[in-house]
Tab-separated table of C-alpha atoms and ligand atoms in Angstrom:
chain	number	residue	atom	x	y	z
Y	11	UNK	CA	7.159	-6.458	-16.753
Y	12	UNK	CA	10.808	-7.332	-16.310
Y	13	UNK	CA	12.349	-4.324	-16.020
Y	14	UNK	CA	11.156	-0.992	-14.551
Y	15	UNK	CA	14.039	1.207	-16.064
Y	16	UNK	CA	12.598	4.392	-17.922
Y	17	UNK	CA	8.866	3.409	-16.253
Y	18	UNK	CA	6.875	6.137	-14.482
Y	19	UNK	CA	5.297	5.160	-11.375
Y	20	UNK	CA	2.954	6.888	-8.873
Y	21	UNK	CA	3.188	6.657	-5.503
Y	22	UNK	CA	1.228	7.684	-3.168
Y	23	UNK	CA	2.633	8.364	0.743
Y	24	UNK	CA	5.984	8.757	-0.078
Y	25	UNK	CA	7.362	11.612	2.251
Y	26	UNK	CA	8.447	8.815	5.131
Y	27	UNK	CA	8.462	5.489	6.308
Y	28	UNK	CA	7.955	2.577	4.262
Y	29	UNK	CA	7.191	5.271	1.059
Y	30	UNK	CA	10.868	5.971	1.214
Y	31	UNK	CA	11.799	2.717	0.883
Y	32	UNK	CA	9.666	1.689	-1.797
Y	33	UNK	CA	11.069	4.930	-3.662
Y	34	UNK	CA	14.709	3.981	-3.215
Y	35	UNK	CA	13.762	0.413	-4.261
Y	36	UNK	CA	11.976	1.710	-7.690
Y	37	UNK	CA	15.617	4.407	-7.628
Y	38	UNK	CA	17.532	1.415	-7.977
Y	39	UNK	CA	15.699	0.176	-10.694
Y	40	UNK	CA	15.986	3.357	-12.503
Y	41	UNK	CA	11.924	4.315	-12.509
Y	42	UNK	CA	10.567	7.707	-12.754
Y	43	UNK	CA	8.692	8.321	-9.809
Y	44	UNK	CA	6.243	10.537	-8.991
Y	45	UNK	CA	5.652	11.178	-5.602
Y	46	UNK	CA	3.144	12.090	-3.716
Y	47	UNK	CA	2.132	13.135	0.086
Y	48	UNK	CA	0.874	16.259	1.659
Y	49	UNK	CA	3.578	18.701	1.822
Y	50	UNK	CA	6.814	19.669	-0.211
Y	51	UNK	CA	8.820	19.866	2.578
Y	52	UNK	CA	8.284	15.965	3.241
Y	53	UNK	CA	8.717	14.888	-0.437
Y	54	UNK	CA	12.045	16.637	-0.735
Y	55	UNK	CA	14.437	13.912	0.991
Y	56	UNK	CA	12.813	11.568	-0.790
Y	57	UNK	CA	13.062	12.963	-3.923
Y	58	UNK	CA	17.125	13.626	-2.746
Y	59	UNK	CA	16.999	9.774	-2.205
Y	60	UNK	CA	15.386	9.039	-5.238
Y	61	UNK	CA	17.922	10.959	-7.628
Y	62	UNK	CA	20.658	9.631	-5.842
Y	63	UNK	CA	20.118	6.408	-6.367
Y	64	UNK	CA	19.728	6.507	-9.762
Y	65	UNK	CA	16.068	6.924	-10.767
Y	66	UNK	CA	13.995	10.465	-11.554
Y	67	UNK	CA	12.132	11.756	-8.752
Y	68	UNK	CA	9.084	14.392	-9.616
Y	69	UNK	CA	7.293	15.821	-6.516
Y	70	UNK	CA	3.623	16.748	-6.605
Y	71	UNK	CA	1.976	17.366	-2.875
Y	72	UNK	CA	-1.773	16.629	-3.082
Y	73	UNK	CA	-4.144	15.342	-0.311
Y	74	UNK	CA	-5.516	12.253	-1.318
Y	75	UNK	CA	-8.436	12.416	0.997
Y	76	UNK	CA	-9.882	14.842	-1.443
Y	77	UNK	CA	-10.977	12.210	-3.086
Y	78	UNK	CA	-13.380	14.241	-5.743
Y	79	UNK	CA	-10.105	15.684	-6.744
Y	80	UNK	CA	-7.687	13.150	-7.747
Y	81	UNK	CA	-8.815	13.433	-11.375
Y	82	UNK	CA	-6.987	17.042	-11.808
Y	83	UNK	CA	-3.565	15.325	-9.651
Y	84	UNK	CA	-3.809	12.263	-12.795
Y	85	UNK	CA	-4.212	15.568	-15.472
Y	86	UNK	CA	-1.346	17.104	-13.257
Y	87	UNK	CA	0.783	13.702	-13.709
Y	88	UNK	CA	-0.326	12.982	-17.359
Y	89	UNK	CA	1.021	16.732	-18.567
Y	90	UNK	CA	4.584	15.712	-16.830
Y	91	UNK	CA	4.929	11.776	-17.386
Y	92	UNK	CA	2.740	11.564	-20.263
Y	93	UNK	CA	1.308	7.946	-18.756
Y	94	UNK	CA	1.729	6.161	-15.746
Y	95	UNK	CA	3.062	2.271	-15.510
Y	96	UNK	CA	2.719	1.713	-12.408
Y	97	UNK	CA	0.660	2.654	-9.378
Y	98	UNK	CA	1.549	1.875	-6.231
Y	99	UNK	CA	-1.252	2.532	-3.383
Y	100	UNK	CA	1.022	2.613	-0.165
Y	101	UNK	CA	-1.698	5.120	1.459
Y	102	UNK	CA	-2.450	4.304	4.782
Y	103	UNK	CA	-3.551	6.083	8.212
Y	104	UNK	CA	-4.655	4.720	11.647
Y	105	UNK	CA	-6.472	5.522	14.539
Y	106	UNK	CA	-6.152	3.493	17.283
Y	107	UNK	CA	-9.953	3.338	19.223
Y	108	UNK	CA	-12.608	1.314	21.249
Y	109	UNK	CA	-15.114	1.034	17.895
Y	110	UNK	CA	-18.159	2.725	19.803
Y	111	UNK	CA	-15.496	5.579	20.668
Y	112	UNK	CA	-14.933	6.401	16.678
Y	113	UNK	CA	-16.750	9.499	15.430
Y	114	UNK	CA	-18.246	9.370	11.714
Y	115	UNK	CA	-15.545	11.630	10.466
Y	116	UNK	CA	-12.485	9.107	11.923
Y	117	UNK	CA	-14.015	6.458	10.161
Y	118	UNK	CA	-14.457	8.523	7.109
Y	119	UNK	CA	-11.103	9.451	7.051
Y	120	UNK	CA	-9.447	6.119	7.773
Y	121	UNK	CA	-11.673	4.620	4.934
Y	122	UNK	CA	-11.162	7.623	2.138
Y	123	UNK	CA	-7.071	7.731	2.822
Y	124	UNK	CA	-6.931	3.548	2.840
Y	125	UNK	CA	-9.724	2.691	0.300
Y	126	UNK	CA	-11.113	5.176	-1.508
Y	127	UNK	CA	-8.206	6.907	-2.950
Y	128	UNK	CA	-7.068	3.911	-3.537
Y	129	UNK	CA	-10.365	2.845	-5.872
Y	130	UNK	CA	-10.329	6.261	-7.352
Y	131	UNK	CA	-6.843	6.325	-8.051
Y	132	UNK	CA	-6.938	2.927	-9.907
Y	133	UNK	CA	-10.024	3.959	-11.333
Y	134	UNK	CA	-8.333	7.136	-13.180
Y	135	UNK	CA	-5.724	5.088	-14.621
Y	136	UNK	CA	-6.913	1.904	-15.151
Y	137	UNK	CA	-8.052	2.291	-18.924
Y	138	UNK	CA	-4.984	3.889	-19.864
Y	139	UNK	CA	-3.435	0.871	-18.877
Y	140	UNK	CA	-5.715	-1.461	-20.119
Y	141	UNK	CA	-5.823	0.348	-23.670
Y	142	UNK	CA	-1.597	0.300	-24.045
Y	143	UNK	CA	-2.119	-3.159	-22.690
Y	144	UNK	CA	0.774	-2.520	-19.793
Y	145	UNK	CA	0.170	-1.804	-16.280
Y	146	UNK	CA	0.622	-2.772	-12.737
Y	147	UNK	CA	-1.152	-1.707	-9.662
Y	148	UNK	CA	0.153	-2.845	-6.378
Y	149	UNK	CA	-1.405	-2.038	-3.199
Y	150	UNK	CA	-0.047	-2.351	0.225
Y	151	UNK	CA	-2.888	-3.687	2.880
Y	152	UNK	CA	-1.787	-5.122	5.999
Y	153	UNK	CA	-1.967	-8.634	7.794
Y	154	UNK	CA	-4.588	-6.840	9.974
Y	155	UNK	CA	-6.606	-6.505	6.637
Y	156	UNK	CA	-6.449	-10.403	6.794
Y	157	UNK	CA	-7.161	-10.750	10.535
Y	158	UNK	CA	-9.059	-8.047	12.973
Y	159	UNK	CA	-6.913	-6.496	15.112
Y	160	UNK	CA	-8.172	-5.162	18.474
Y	161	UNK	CA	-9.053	-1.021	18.469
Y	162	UNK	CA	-7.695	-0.862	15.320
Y	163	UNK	CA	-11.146	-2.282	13.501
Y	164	UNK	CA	-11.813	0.883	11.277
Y	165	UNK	CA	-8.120	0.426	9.931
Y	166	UNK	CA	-8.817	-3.546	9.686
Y	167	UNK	CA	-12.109	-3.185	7.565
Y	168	UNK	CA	-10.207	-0.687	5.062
Y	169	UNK	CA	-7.467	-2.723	4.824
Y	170	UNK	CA	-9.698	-6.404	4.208
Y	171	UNK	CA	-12.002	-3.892	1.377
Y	172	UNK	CA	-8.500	-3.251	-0.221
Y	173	UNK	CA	-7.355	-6.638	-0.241
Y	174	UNK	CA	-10.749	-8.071	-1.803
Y	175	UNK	CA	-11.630	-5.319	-4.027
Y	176	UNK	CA	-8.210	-5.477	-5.967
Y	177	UNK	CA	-9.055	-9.385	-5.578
Y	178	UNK	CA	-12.406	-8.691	-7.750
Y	179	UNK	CA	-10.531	-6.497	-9.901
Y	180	UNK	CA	-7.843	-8.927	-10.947
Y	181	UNK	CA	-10.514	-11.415	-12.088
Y	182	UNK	CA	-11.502	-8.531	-14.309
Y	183	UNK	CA	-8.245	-8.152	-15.866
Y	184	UNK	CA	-7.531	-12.252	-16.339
Y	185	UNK	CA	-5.119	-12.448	-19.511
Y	186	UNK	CA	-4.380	-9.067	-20.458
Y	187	UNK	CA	-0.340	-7.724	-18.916
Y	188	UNK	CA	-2.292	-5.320	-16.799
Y	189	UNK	CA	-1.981	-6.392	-13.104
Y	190	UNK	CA	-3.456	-5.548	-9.382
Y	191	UNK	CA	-1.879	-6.816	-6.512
Y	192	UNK	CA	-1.485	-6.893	-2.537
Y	193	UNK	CA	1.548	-6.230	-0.416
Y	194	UNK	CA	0.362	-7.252	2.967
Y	195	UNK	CA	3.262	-6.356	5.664
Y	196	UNK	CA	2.899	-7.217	9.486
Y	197	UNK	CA	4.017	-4.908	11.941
Y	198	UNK	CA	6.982	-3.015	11.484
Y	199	UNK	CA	9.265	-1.910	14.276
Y	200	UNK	CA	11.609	0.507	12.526
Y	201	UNK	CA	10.010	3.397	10.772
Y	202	UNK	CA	6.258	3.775	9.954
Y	203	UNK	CA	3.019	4.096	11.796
Y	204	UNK	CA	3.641	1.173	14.316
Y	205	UNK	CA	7.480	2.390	15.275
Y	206	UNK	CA	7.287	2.201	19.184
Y	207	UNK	CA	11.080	1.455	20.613
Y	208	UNK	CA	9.421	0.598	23.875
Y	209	UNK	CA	6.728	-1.935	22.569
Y	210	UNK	CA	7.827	-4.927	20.624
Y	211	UNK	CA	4.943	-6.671	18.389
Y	212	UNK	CA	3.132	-9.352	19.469
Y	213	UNK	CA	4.891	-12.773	17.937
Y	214	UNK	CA	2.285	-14.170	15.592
Y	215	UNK	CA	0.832	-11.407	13.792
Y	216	UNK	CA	4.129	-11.285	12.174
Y	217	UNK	CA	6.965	-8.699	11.839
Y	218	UNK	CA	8.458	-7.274	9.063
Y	219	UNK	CA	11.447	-4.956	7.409
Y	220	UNK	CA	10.534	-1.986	5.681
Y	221	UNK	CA	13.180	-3.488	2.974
Y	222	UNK	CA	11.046	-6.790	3.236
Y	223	UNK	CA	8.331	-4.674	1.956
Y	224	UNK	CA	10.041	-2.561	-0.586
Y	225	UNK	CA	11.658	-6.005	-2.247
Y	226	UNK	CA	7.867	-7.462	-2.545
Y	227	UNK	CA	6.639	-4.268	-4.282
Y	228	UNK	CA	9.473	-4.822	-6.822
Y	229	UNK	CA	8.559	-8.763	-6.935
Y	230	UNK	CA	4.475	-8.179	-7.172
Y	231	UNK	CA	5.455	-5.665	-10.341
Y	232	UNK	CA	7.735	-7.814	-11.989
Y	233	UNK	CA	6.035	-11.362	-10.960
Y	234	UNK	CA	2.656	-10.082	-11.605
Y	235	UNK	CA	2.312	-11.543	-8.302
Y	236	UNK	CA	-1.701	-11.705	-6.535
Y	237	UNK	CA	-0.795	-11.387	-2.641
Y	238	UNK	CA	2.528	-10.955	-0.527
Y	239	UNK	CA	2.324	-11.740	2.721
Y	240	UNK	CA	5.906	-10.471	4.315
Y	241	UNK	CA	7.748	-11.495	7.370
Y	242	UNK	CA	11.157	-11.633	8.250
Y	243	UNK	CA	10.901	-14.842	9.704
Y	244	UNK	CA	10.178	-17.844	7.273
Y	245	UNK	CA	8.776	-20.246	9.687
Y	246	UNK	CA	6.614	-17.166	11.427
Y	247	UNK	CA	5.669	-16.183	8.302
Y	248	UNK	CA	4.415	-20.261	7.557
Y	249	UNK	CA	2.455	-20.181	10.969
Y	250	UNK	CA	1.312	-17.032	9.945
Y	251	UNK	CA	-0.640	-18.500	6.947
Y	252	UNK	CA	-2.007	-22.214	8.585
Y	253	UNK	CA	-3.172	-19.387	11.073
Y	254	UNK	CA	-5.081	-17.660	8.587
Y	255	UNK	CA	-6.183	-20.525	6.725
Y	256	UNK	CA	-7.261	-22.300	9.672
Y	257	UNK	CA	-9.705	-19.248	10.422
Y	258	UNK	CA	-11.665	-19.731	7.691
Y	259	UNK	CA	-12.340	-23.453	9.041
Y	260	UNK	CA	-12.249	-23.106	12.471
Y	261	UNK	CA	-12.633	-18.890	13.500
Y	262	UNK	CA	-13.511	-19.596	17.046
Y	263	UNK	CA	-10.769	-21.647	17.712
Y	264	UNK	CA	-8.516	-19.455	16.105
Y	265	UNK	CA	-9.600	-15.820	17.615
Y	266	UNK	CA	-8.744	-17.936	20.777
Y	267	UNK	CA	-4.474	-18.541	19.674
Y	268	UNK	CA	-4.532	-15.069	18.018
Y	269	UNK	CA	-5.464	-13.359	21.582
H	18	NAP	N1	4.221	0.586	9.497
H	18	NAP	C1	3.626	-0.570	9.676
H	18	NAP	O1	3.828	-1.257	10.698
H	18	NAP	C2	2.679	-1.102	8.617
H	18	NAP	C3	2.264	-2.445	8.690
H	18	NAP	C4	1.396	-2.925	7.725
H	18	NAP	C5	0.968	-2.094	6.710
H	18	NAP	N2	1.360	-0.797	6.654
H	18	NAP	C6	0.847	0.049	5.554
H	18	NAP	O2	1.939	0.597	4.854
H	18	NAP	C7	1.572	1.855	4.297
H	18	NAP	C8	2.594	2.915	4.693
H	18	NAP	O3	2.594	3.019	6.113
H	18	NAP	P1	3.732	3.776	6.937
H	18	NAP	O4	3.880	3.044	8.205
H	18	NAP	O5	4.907	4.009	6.071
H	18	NAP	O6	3.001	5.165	7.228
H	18	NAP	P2	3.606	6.512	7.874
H	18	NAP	O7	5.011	6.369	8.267
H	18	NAP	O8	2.608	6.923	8.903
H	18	NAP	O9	3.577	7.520	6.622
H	18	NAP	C9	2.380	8.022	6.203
H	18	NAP	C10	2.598	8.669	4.863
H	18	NAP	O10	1.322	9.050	4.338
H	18	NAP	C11	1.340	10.424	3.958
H	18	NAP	N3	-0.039	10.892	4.109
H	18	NAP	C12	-0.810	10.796	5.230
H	18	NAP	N4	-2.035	11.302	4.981
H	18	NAP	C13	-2.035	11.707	3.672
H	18	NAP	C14	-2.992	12.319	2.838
H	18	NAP	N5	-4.213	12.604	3.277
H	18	NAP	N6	-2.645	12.611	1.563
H	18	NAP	C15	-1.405	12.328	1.092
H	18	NAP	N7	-0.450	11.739	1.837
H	18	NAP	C16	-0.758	11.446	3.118
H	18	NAP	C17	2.365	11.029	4.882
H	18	NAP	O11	2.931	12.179	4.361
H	18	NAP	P3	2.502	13.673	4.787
H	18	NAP	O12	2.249	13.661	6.261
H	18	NAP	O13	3.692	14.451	4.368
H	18	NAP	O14	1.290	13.926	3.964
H	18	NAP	C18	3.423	9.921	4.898
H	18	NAP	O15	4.194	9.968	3.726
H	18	NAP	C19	0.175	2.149	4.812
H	18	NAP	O16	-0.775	1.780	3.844
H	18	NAP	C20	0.055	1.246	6.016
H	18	NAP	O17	-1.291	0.918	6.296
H	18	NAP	C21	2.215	-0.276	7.578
């Protein structure tokens, strides 16, 4: 896919921080883009941000967690888009807690926002895709989906299930133009779910931009990339990965320099 003019895309959690970006990214590149969060009154600036920077913004507030449901939000976007290009899985929630502390319904909700709309989404649109032989999914996980992060282990185990199951996916879809990727961002100090002016991130699990992230949604669409790890910093970014490599050789050792 080398251009995304005139192609629809869905995203999901696009009322605020790094949804917004991603929309203005696909605005510049003249997509349609549906968008989707909870309430109207959060999609509206960035449908506003969308229009103005030259793309088509349609609103549709939905609660993905209603997972049983997202087939009549696809019949919703089919009647208004027709089909859907691109689907970009940017749904995410945390909740920050000792694991023996988390009740059932915490960890259902982390898992049915992170993972399972995700799946179901995908799941909805895939043979469209597959049939008109066109199609990108691209989902964004999170370095902690590549490393456990302390009280955050619910969010961790969503984010490592969305990272392999698009990985099994993708070995599904081998030679056809219909691709699944992963957008894996480290923390992020300016907008988002980790935005804390008084707290800065701890060095090596890696910081990014929310533009860092929005330019490797537009590169995993158009280079049919696998996985993006982002970081602002090249060389943390580097230590980053002999970090996580070295893991799978040496975990002990490496749980020890990640602490
Ligand atoms: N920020 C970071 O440091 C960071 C780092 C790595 C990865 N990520 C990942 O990046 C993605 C975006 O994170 P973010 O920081 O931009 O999040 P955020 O600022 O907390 O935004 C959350 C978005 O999700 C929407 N949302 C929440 N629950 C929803 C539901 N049940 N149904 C529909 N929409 C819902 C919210 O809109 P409404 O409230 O209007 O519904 C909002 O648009 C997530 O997948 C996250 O895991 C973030």
């Amino acid at each position: 896919m080398t251009t995304l003019t005139g192609k629809t895309v869905l995203l999901t959690d696009a009322s605020r921080g790094l949804g917004l970006h991603i929309a203005h990214a696909l605005a510049k590149e003249q997509a349609t883009v549906v968008c989707v969060s909870r309430f109207p009154s959060g999609l509206e600036p960035t449908c506003q941000t969308i229009n103005a920077a030259g793309g088509r913004a349609i609103p549709i507030p939905f609660d993905i967690t209603n997972v049983a449901q997202l087939s009549s939000l696809i019949q919703q976007v089919h009647a208004i888009v027709g089909h859907v290009d691109i689907l970009i899985n940017n749904a995410g929630i945390e909740i920050n807690s000792a694991f023996a502390d988390y009740s059932l319904s915490e960890i259902q909700s982390v898992f049915k926002t992170n993972l399972l709309a995700a799946m179901e989404l995908t799941r909805l649109l895939l043979p469209n895709m597959m049939e008109r032989g066109s199609g990108r999914i691209v989902n964004i996980a999170s370095l902690a989906g590549k490393k456990g992060v302390a009280f955050n282990s619910i969010y961790s185990a969503s984010k490592a299930g969305l990272i392999m199951w698009a990985d099994a996916v993708r070995q599904e879809l081998a030679g056809r133009d219909v691709n699944i990727s992963v957008v894996c961002p480290g923390y992020i100090s300016e907008t988002g779910m980790t935005i804390d002016p008084c707290v800065s991130a701890p060095k090596l699990a890696g910081m990014s931009t929310p533009k860092g992230v929005a330019n490797a949604v537009i590169r995993a669409i158009k280079g049919k990339h696998t996985q993006i790890i982002v970081n602002h910093n090249p060389l943390m970014e580097g230590l980053m990965k002999l970090m996580l490599a070295m893991g799978q050789i040496a975990p002990t050792a490496v749980d020890t320099l990640y602490r």
